[in-house]
Amino acid sequence: MSPLHLSFYSAFTLSSLGLAFHRTHLVSALLCLESMMLSMYITLSIWPVENQAASSALMPMLMLTFSACEAGTGLAMLVATTRTHGSDQLHNLNLLQC
Amino acid sequence: MEPMLNTLTLITLLTLTTPLLLPLLSEKLKPTPNMIMHTTKTAFMVSLLPMMMFMYLNTECITTHWEWKIMMNFKIPLSFKMDQYSMMFFPIALFVTWSILQFATWYMASEPYIDKFFSYLLMFLIAMLMLTIANNMFLLFIGWEGVGIMSFLLIGWWQGRAEANTAALQAVLYNRIGDIGLILSMMWLASTTNTWEIQQNFSQTPTPILPLLGLILAATGKSAQFGLHPWLPAAMEGPTPVSALLHSSTMVVAGIFLLIRTHPLFTNNQAALTLCLCLGALSTLFAATCALTQNDIKKIIAFSTSSQLGLMMVTIGLNLPQLAFLHISTHAFFKAMLFLCSGSIIHNLNGEQDIRKMGGLQKLLPVTTSCLTIGNMALMGTPFLAGFYSKDLIIESLNTSHLNTWALMLTLLATTFTATYTLRMTLMVQTGYTRTIVITPMNENNPTIINPITRLALGSILAGLLITSYIIPTKTPPMTMPTITKTAALTITALGIILALELMNLTQTLTQPKQNAYQNFSSSLGYFNPLTHRLTTEKLLNSGQKIATQLIDLSWYKKTGPEGLANLQLMMTKTYTNAHTGLIKAYLESFALSILILLFYLN
């Protein structure tokens, strides 16, 4: 595949693996989610340029909107856990046993 | 003259059923033992007339009275056949029964239910006569089952005694196995030849072996041939009149009588005839061997009956039904007399049946022991007594026929043994020092004992001569043979007598004989009873239990069927439960795994 696709592909993969394997802090999960979002944004933006189909140029904007909401929700949860548990260590959240 | 034949026979039968039908008319007309005995005597007198008519005019007749309309195209009439066999059998059976009933009025005098006893004996007699006079298999089957049931009721007469109940049950079970054969033959006849009339089933073509095997099985069960024989010695648990009537003269010959009646079916099938021959030879030798070491007087006579029945079966196998019937007729006289004499001895010794505890009775009971001697002589085939005419003819025919040598050897050996055990019984009971424990006041003053026994003794002496003088044989008897063959029966009987005398010398001394294998074989009746009664039933029940619990319950339900399937699921479930921990690590790991798979797939 072309180097451009490789870079998006590998960025997304590395971020999702990072989400799966970094289980110490909540903020690392959030950061990985953000990077997944970023790589997907850039991929969606390149798409109409590459395929010369201008009608799908709206998609990255929609994506960005929802990712902003999601990032906000994530940060709110981070603040909430820090307030109640004192840190964002995931092993404190023992409803779902880590 | 001819119409009188069937009328008189029917009158005979009606006379016999009168004591049983009278209570239906009025409660006060219950039959007493004396009345039943006199009824039988009258019936005997009446039945002499058809017999004499048959002898003089050779008239036979078949009467049909009405019909059971059960099925459309299958006729089951109530029809009687008065031919040579039934005409001859009626007077003989009635004569013997009259004597036995007269004896039973003395023997069972202290029995509280003597009326019921006599009516049972009468019911048995009627069933037996119906079997004899039947023209179709249906009526024969009615008589057959009737005698089986009455045998059961009469053997277990003293029903408080456990051995009597066991013996009665044994009799019924062994008879039932024989009945399977009879029903098989009846059904084959009904389906193949569409009739149950006996004379319609005869044809020249060889009959298939299946119905013949059924008939032979029926005869094996009813006439106690080897294989279904243990019930006959066990049947001695019944009172002596029952043993005398059923298990010596009348009921046990029913099987042989069936084979005589259906004999033309057998004539062309050599395999069936050879089977009869070998079965009869084996039965006669086996019974004679067992009788050698028996100590109960009734059991000796029972085994003697069994042995003579085997001899009758041998005669059937030789294709000589008339000779078998002759042997049935003569055998009835002396066997019934032997049983009555033993009954008299037993009662006079206050219930002692063991011959080791009898002795010297010749001086104490002269008439009884003389008649016992006459009966034993007739049984052994002493020339010109009753047994000689039939037994000697059978042995001569055996020796001059083209047959299985093994069967011949066995029968000759059995004849020797017959002489041996008969003489042993005679010597131990009548001669020597008295070995009875209690000297009871023995007497024979009662005419109710003496008259029947002497009457039967007269029959034992004259019956053979009378019957052979008046009945024309249908097959030519062997006329010429070498001297040694002619005197074969006499020679081997003499050998048996010498053997018995030698054995008596041994038993009169006080030396205790060591146990050896042959004695054990003989006294435990060939180990047949424990083998079949315990081993086979135990194995059958065991295998039944194994099939039920281990095959069906355990294998099908628990291992392979419903529970087995559940167990298989359980195995997998246990493995997977370990994976479902609830830790988020697992879920994130699966997420990572999915990503990696996606990686490889999108390339």
XYZ file of C-alpha atoms in Angstrom, chain B residues 17-555:
539
model
C -70.897 -86.233 34.519
C -74.021 -86.876 36.579
C -72.415 -86.520 40.025
C -71.031 -83.160 38.994
C -74.291 -81.880 37.527
C -76.580 -83.034 40.327
C -75.650 -80.264 42.796
C -76.855 -77.782 40.198
C -80.342 -79.231 40.472
C -80.588 -79.273 44.231
C -78.291 -78.502 47.121
C -79.111 -81.756 48.870
C -77.780 -83.894 46.023
C -74.091 -83.442 46.758
C -72.083 -86.437 45.621
C -70.524 -88.650 48.253
C -67.355 -90.684 47.638
C -69.315 -93.917 47.532
C -71.738 -92.498 45.030
C -68.899 -91.375 42.763
C -67.290 -94.774 43.001
C -70.499 -96.544 42.078
C -71.035 -94.094 39.215
C -67.621 -94.987 37.840
C -68.398 -98.680 38.226
C -71.641 -98.245 36.295
C -69.873 -96.267 33.606
C -67.315 -99.045 33.312
C -69.996 -101.664 32.880
C -71.722 -99.568 30.245
C -68.493 -98.886 28.369
C -67.780 -102.574 28.073
C -70.615 -102.865 25.553
C -69.217 -100.490 22.913
C -65.851 -102.145 23.342
C -67.287 -105.564 22.740
C -69.251 -104.255 19.804
C -66.060 -102.885 18.368
C -64.236 -106.154 18.947
C -66.967 -108.218 17.336
C -68.072 -106.003 14.475
C -65.079 -103.727 14.003
C -67.447 -100.785 13.917
C -66.030 -97.338 14.417
C -67.991 -94.150 14.358
C -67.675 -90.401 14.441
C -70.491 -88.323 15.832
C -70.900 -84.602 15.521
C -73.175 -82.791 17.897
C -72.962 -79.057 17.442
C -70.529 -76.427 16.326
C -68.697 -73.555 17.862
C -69.375 -70.789 15.377
C -66.355 -68.660 16.092
C -65.056 -67.999 12.604
C -66.610 -67.993 9.192
C -64.713 -70.566 7.191
C -63.242 -72.640 10.020
C -65.414 -75.333 11.486
C -64.901 -76.401 15.088
C -67.554 -79.009 15.705
C -68.114 -80.889 18.937
C -67.371 -84.255 17.436
C -66.437 -87.538 19.026
C -64.433 -90.258 17.387
C -65.101 -93.755 18.603
C -62.416 -95.807 17.026
C -60.121 -98.552 18.184
C -58.174 -96.349 20.543
C -61.005 -94.624 22.343
C -63.169 -97.755 22.487
C -60.366 -99.697 24.120
C -59.244 -96.903 26.378
C -62.647 -96.197 27.924
C -63.167 -99.512 29.705
C -59.542 -99.715 30.785
C -59.472 -96.206 32.186
C -62.824 -96.686 33.885
C -61.809 -100.030 35.343
C -58.612 -98.606 36.751
C -60.403 -95.499 38.026
C -63.105 -97.587 39.676
C -60.495 -99.583 41.535
C -58.599 -96.462 42.517
C -61.742 -94.713 43.746
C -62.686 -97.739 45.785
C -59.217 -97.765 47.268
C -59.384 -94.038 47.912
C -62.478 -94.412 50.041
C -60.217 -96.272 52.487
C -56.999 -94.319 51.904
C -58.485 -90.836 52.230
C -61.028 -91.830 54.869
C -59.621 -89.394 57.397
C -59.560 -86.518 54.937
C -61.990 -83.704 55.834
C -62.487 -82.591 52.238
C -62.945 -86.048 50.782
C -66.002 -85.007 48.751
C -63.999 -82.344 46.968
C -61.204 -84.845 46.411
C -63.506 -87.293 44.722
C -65.155 -84.647 42.582
C -61.684 -83.483 41.492
C -60.807 -87.037 40.515
C -64.056 -87.308 38.590
C -63.438 -84.023 36.799
C -60.006 -85.278 35.869
C -61.469 -88.478 34.501
C -63.999 -86.625 32.394
C -61.275 -84.379 30.961
C -59.126 -87.398 30.175
C -61.953 -89.238 28.456
C -62.775 -86.125 26.480
C -59.160 -86.009 25.331
C -59.399 -89.633 24.271
C -62.630 -89.368 22.370
C -61.881 -86.041 20.678
C -62.044 -85.926 16.953
C -60.556 -82.497 16.540
C -57.683 -80.700 18.124
C -59.920 -78.195 19.860
C -61.672 -80.783 21.963
C -58.379 -82.534 22.537
C -56.910 -79.273 23.744
C -59.815 -78.794 26.146
C -59.162 -82.246 27.576
C -55.430 -81.584 27.607
C -55.725 -78.389 29.607
C -58.362 -79.990 31.817
C -56.070 -82.788 32.863
C -53.239 -80.319 33.377
C -55.291 -78.184 35.722
C -56.683 -81.133 37.655
C -53.165 -82.475 37.990
C -52.107 -79.163 39.521
C -55.036 -79.120 41.944
C -54.572 -82.716 42.952
C -50.801 -82.699 43.383
C -51.096 -79.692 45.647
C -53.951 -81.281 47.537
C -52.235 -80.977 50.878
C -51.622 -77.336 50.241
C -50.145 -76.618 53.632
C -47.055 -78.509 52.601
C -44.487 -76.374 50.810
C -43.044 -79.250 48.806
C -46.499 -80.114 47.496
C -47.010 -76.568 46.274
C -43.607 -76.530 44.624
C -44.317 -79.851 42.959
C -47.714 -78.700 41.689
C -46.152 -75.536 40.297
C -43.425 -77.570 38.675
C -46.015 -79.820 37.051
C -47.975 -76.900 35.672
C -44.897 -75.091 34.354
C -43.449 -78.099 32.595
C -46.857 -78.935 31.132
C -47.157 -75.364 29.924
C -43.914 -75.604 28.030
C -45.368 -78.650 26.304
C -48.569 -76.743 25.618
C -46.576 -74.242 23.577
C -45.729 -77.077 21.226
C -49.324 -78.202 21.024
C -50.620 -74.733 20.296
C -47.911 -74.283 17.677
C -49.017 -77.461 15.906
C -52.666 -76.500 16.186
C -52.019 -73.103 14.665
C -49.929 -74.584 11.878
C -52.696 -77.052 11.136
C -55.333 -74.350 11.235
C -53.423 -72.019 8.941
C -52.123 -74.587 6.495
C -54.859 -77.180 6.282
C -57.810 -75.095 7.469
C -59.135 -77.786 9.746
C -58.600 -79.175 13.179
C -60.152 -82.534 12.420
C -57.555 -85.168 12.916
C -58.438 -87.358 9.969
C -58.458 -84.511 7.483
C -54.808 -83.776 8.089
C -53.462 -86.993 6.722
C -51.791 -86.976 3.352
C -49.164 -88.963 1.589
C -46.729 -86.127 1.159
C -44.241 -85.671 3.972
C -45.448 -83.169 6.517
C -43.067 -80.316 7.287
C -41.106 -80.777 10.461
C -42.522 -77.780 12.332
C -45.912 -79.118 13.468
C -44.341 -82.460 14.233
C -41.779 -80.791 16.456
C -44.640 -79.018 18.195
C -46.441 -82.283 18.803
C -43.271 -83.917 20.075
C -42.720 -80.996 22.434
C -46.278 -81.372 23.697
C -45.694 -85.069 24.317
C -42.375 -84.314 26.030
C -44.090 -81.971 28.430
C -47.120 -84.043 29.218
C -45.470 -87.456 29.186
C -42.328 -86.419 31.031
C -39.747 -87.304 28.441
C -36.178 -86.295 29.103
C -35.832 -82.525 29.167
C -39.223 -81.825 30.694
C -39.271 -84.712 33.118
C -38.628 -83.403 36.657
C -42.274 -82.839 37.395
C -43.182 -86.496 37.433
C -41.111 -87.614 40.430
C -42.016 -84.377 42.177
C -45.692 -85.129 41.557
C -45.458 -87.910 44.111
C -46.177 -85.240 46.699
C -49.833 -85.763 45.914
C -51.909 -88.432 47.648
C -51.396 -91.987 46.437
C -54.741 -92.284 44.591
C -53.739 -89.205 42.612
C -50.381 -90.749 41.769
C -52.113 -93.962 40.789
C -54.654 -92.334 38.545
C -52.907 -89.398 37.029
C -49.283 -90.097 37.057
C -49.245 -93.721 36.120
C -52.150 -94.708 33.977
C -53.992 -91.808 32.528
C -52.646 -88.317 32.410
C -49.068 -89.007 31.525
C -50.114 -91.162 28.610
C -51.981 -88.211 27.137
C -48.854 -87.027 25.371
C -48.222 -90.432 23.874
C -51.911 -90.658 23.001
C -51.641 -87.395 21.091
C -48.782 -88.825 19.084
C -50.769 -92.003 18.463
C -53.780 -90.036 17.230
C -51.750 -87.857 14.892
C -49.506 -90.683 13.876
C -50.153 -90.609 10.107
C -48.635 -87.124 10.094
C -45.403 -88.663 11.344
C -45.281 -91.698 9.120
C -43.531 -90.076 6.225
C -41.176 -87.851 8.133
C -38.247 -90.002 9.136
C -36.523 -87.189 11.021
C -39.452 -86.786 13.412
C -39.625 -90.530 13.942
C -35.929 -90.721 14.713
C -36.306 -87.826 17.129
C -39.087 -89.680 18.940
C -36.965 -92.792 19.020
C -33.880 -91.175 20.450
C -35.829 -89.022 22.888
C -37.731 -92.047 24.129
C -34.581 -94.119 24.447
C -32.855 -91.372 26.405
C -35.860 -90.883 28.688
C -36.243 -94.539 29.410
C -32.591 -95.017 30.268
C -32.352 -91.848 32.313
C -35.414 -92.682 34.375
C -34.256 -96.247 34.908
C -30.831 -95.011 36.041
C -32.385 -92.593 38.488
C -34.676 -95.280 39.872
C -31.744 -97.482 40.815
C -30.750 -95.488 43.878
C -34.094 -94.098 44.991
C -35.250 -94.934 48.471
C -38.799 -93.650 48.401
C -41.176 -96.323 47.209
C -43.399 -93.883 45.364
C -40.452 -92.281 43.616
C -39.261 -95.667 42.398
C -42.665 -96.325 40.882
C -42.730 -92.795 39.439
C -39.400 -93.305 37.710
C -40.623 -96.644 36.516
C -43.599 -94.858 34.949
C -41.248 -92.357 33.351
C -39.167 -95.176 31.967
C -42.177 -96.967 30.497
C -43.338 -93.687 28.944
C -39.963 -93.463 27.278
C -40.509 -96.962 25.985
C -43.878 -95.898 24.551
C -42.159 -92.988 22.833
C -39.637 -95.426 21.382
C -42.521 -97.455 19.971
C -43.958 -94.349 18.345
C -40.563 -93.745 16.850
C -40.658 -97.236 15.406
C -43.836 -96.300 13.503
C -45.963 -98.668 15.609
C -48.761 -96.628 17.195
C -50.972 -99.605 17.897
C -48.239 -101.292 19.868
C -47.718 -98.120 21.874
C -51.419 -98.116 22.653
C -51.217 -101.743 23.707
C -48.429 -100.841 26.068
C -50.480 -97.931 27.427
C -53.369 -100.309 28.121
C -51.373 -103.028 29.826
C -49.186 -100.555 31.670
C -52.255 -98.889 33.199
C -53.220 -102.059 35.027
C -49.992 -102.972 36.697
C -48.809 -99.456 37.371
C -52.029 -98.465 39.090
C -51.849 -101.653 41.081
C -48.272 -100.937 42.124
C -49.315 -97.547 43.386
C -52.291 -98.957 45.277
C -50.092 -101.583 46.899
C -47.606 -98.928 47.892
C -50.472 -96.867 49.290
C -51.620 -99.792 51.378
C -48.077 -100.350 52.636
C -47.598 -96.676 53.453
C -50.818 -96.428 55.417
C -50.148 -99.643 57.261
C -46.707 -98.413 58.241
C -48.225 -95.167 59.484
C -46.789 -92.972 56.764
C -43.417 -94.581 56.144
C -42.345 -94.289 52.517
C -38.655 -95.145 52.739
C -37.891 -98.688 51.629
C -34.869 -98.780 53.857
C -37.315 -98.750 56.711
C -39.503 -101.521 55.371
C -38.798 -105.195 55.293
C -40.342 -108.538 55.894
C -43.770 -107.332 54.924
C -44.524 -110.516 53.048
C -45.782 -112.219 56.136
C -47.492 -109.160 57.535
C -49.383 -108.001 54.432
C -49.686 -111.144 52.314
C -52.271 -110.022 49.757
C -50.724 -106.646 49.164
C -47.237 -108.002 48.754
C -48.391 -110.831 46.482
C -50.058 -108.318 44.232
C -46.942 -106.140 44.452
C -44.941 -109.093 43.222
C -47.415 -109.755 40.419
C -47.239 -106.111 39.383
C -43.460 -106.086 39.424
C -43.339 -109.283 37.420
C -45.697 -107.771 34.866
C -43.551 -104.628 34.750
C -40.427 -106.635 34.108
C -42.098 -108.407 31.211
C -42.438 -111.860 32.687
C -43.718 -114.160 29.955
C -47.480 -114.207 29.522
C -48.341 -111.634 32.142
C -49.784 -108.390 30.842
C -46.548 -106.510 30.374
C -45.040 -109.284 28.318
C -47.405 -108.908 25.393
C -46.558 -105.294 24.831
C -42.996 -105.040 26.108
C -41.671 -108.156 24.421
C -43.249 -107.132 21.133
C -41.617 -103.727 21.433
C -38.196 -105.210 22.099
C -38.614 -107.671 19.236
C -39.637 -104.893 16.873
C -36.678 -102.830 18.066
C -34.297 -105.660 17.387
C -35.651 -106.386 13.933
C -35.958 -102.807 12.664
C -33.576 -100.679 10.730
C -32.875 -98.042 13.277
C -30.430 -96.105 15.369
C -28.265 -98.608 17.241
C -27.647 -96.187 20.072
C -31.391 -95.989 20.753
C -31.566 -99.760 20.707
C -28.679 -100.107 23.146
C -30.163 -97.573 25.534
C -33.552 -99.249 25.510
C -32.066 -102.674 26.173
C -29.983 -101.276 29.004
C -33.065 -99.613 30.415
C -34.917 -102.916 30.314
C -32.121 -104.455 32.362
C -32.277 -101.624 34.840
C -36.053 -101.986 35.048
C -35.621 -105.530 36.234
C -32.924 -104.419 38.645
C -34.735 -101.656 40.437
C -38.019 -103.528 40.439
C -36.472 -106.504 42.090
C -34.553 -104.277 44.475
C -37.805 -102.651 45.556
C -39.531 -105.999 45.923
C -36.728 -107.525 47.956
C -36.225 -104.544 50.224
C -39.927 -104.124 50.911
C -41.006 -107.704 51.297
C -38.096 -109.855 52.335
C -35.432 -109.789 54.947
C -35.702 -108.696 58.517
C -38.258 -106.115 59.559
C -36.707 -102.689 59.558
C -39.812 -100.700 60.400
C -39.488 -98.460 63.420
C -42.936 -98.788 64.922
C -44.908 -101.990 64.631
C -48.310 -100.568 63.814
C -51.233 -102.956 63.812
C -51.144 -103.892 60.153
C -54.088 -105.587 58.642
C -55.697 -106.071 55.289
C -59.095 -106.972 56.590
C -60.858 -104.150 54.818
C -62.407 -105.289 51.503
C -62.046 -101.772 50.136
C -58.307 -102.335 49.959
C -58.229 -105.931 48.904
C -60.881 -105.871 46.203
C -59.364 -103.131 44.046
C -55.884 -104.545 44.336
C -56.912 -108.079 43.462
C -59.100 -106.828 40.654
C -56.167 -104.966 39.157
C -53.961 -108.000 39.715
C -56.405 -110.027 37.684
C -56.229 -107.358 35.031
C -52.434 -107.388 35.118
C -52.426 -111.080 34.447
C -55.169 -111.302 31.858
C -55.238 -107.933 30.100
C -52.392 -108.600 27.719
C -53.855 -111.891 26.584
C -57.358 -110.503 26.184
C -56.383 -107.420 24.255
C -54.017 -109.138 21.868
C -56.542 -111.918 21.253
C -59.265 -109.594 20.165
C -57.553 -106.684 18.457
C -56.219 -107.228 14.985
C -52.860 -105.563 14.449
C -52.752 -103.151 11.564
C -49.074 -103.741 10.875
C -47.646 -107.242 10.696
C -45.554 -107.987 13.739
C -42.116 -109.475 13.123
C -42.640 -113.212 12.688
C -39.199 -114.669 12.241
C -35.986 -113.775 13.914
C -32.927 -115.555 15.308
C -33.391 -117.295 18.629
C -31.155 -114.901 20.468
C -33.168 -111.943 19.213
C -36.395 -113.638 20.253
C -35.130 -114.265 23.735
C -33.277 -110.951 23.993
C -35.809 -109.280 26.258
C -35.920 -112.281 28.531
C -32.135 -112.567 28.653
C -31.507 -108.973 29.580
C -34.265 -109.074 32.172
C -32.643 -112.150 33.677
C -29.325 -110.305 33.705
C -31.016 -107.462 35.527
C -32.459 -109.880 38.081
C -29.051 -111.421 38.725
C -27.596 -107.938 39.131
C -30.324 -107.053 41.618
C -29.733 -110.206 43.636
C -26.045 -109.412 43.786
C -26.774 -105.840 44.874
C -29.122 -107.106 47.557
C -26.318 -109.182 48.982
C -24.293 -106.042 49.284
C -27.010 -104.021 50.977
C -27.923 -106.651 53.524
C -24.462 -106.430 55.083
C -23.482 -103.575 57.286
C -20.588 -102.218 55.202
C -21.062 -98.562 54.315
C -20.496 -98.146 50.574
C -18.136 -95.384 49.574
C -19.559 -92.614 47.450
C -18.705 -92.894 43.830
C -19.573 -90.768 40.845
C -22.173 -93.107 39.356
C -24.110 -93.422 42.592
C -24.095 -89.676 42.993
C -25.304 -89.241 39.438
C -28.152 -91.641 39.982
C -29.319 -90.449 43.359
C -29.223 -86.792 42.436
C -31.330 -87.587 39.369
C -28.601 -86.778 36.921
C -28.009 -83.295 38.355
C -30.805 -82.190 36.045
C -32.960 -80.483 38.654
C -30.389 -78.117 40.161
C -28.955 -77.355 36.740
C -32.187 -76.339 35.102
C -34.069 -75.007 38.072
C -31.267 -72.913 39.503
C -28.567 -72.345 36.926
C -30.667 -71.378 33.945
C -33.064 -69.232 35.926
C -30.219 -67.493 37.724
C -28.463 -66.781 34.444
C -31.630 -65.571 32.799
C -32.537 -63.262 35.650
C -28.953 -62.049 35.904
C -28.742 -61.255 32.238
C -32.118 -59.570 32.467
C -30.881 -57.418 35.292
C -27.699 -56.608 33.397
C -29.623 -55.591 30.325
C -31.988 -53.433 32.306
C -29.521 -51.643 34.516
C -26.220 -51.654 32.694
C -27.183 -51.675 29.079
C -30.276 -49.533 29.075
C -29.962 -47.371 32.157
C -26.224 -46.992 32.370
C -25.031 -47.085 28.778
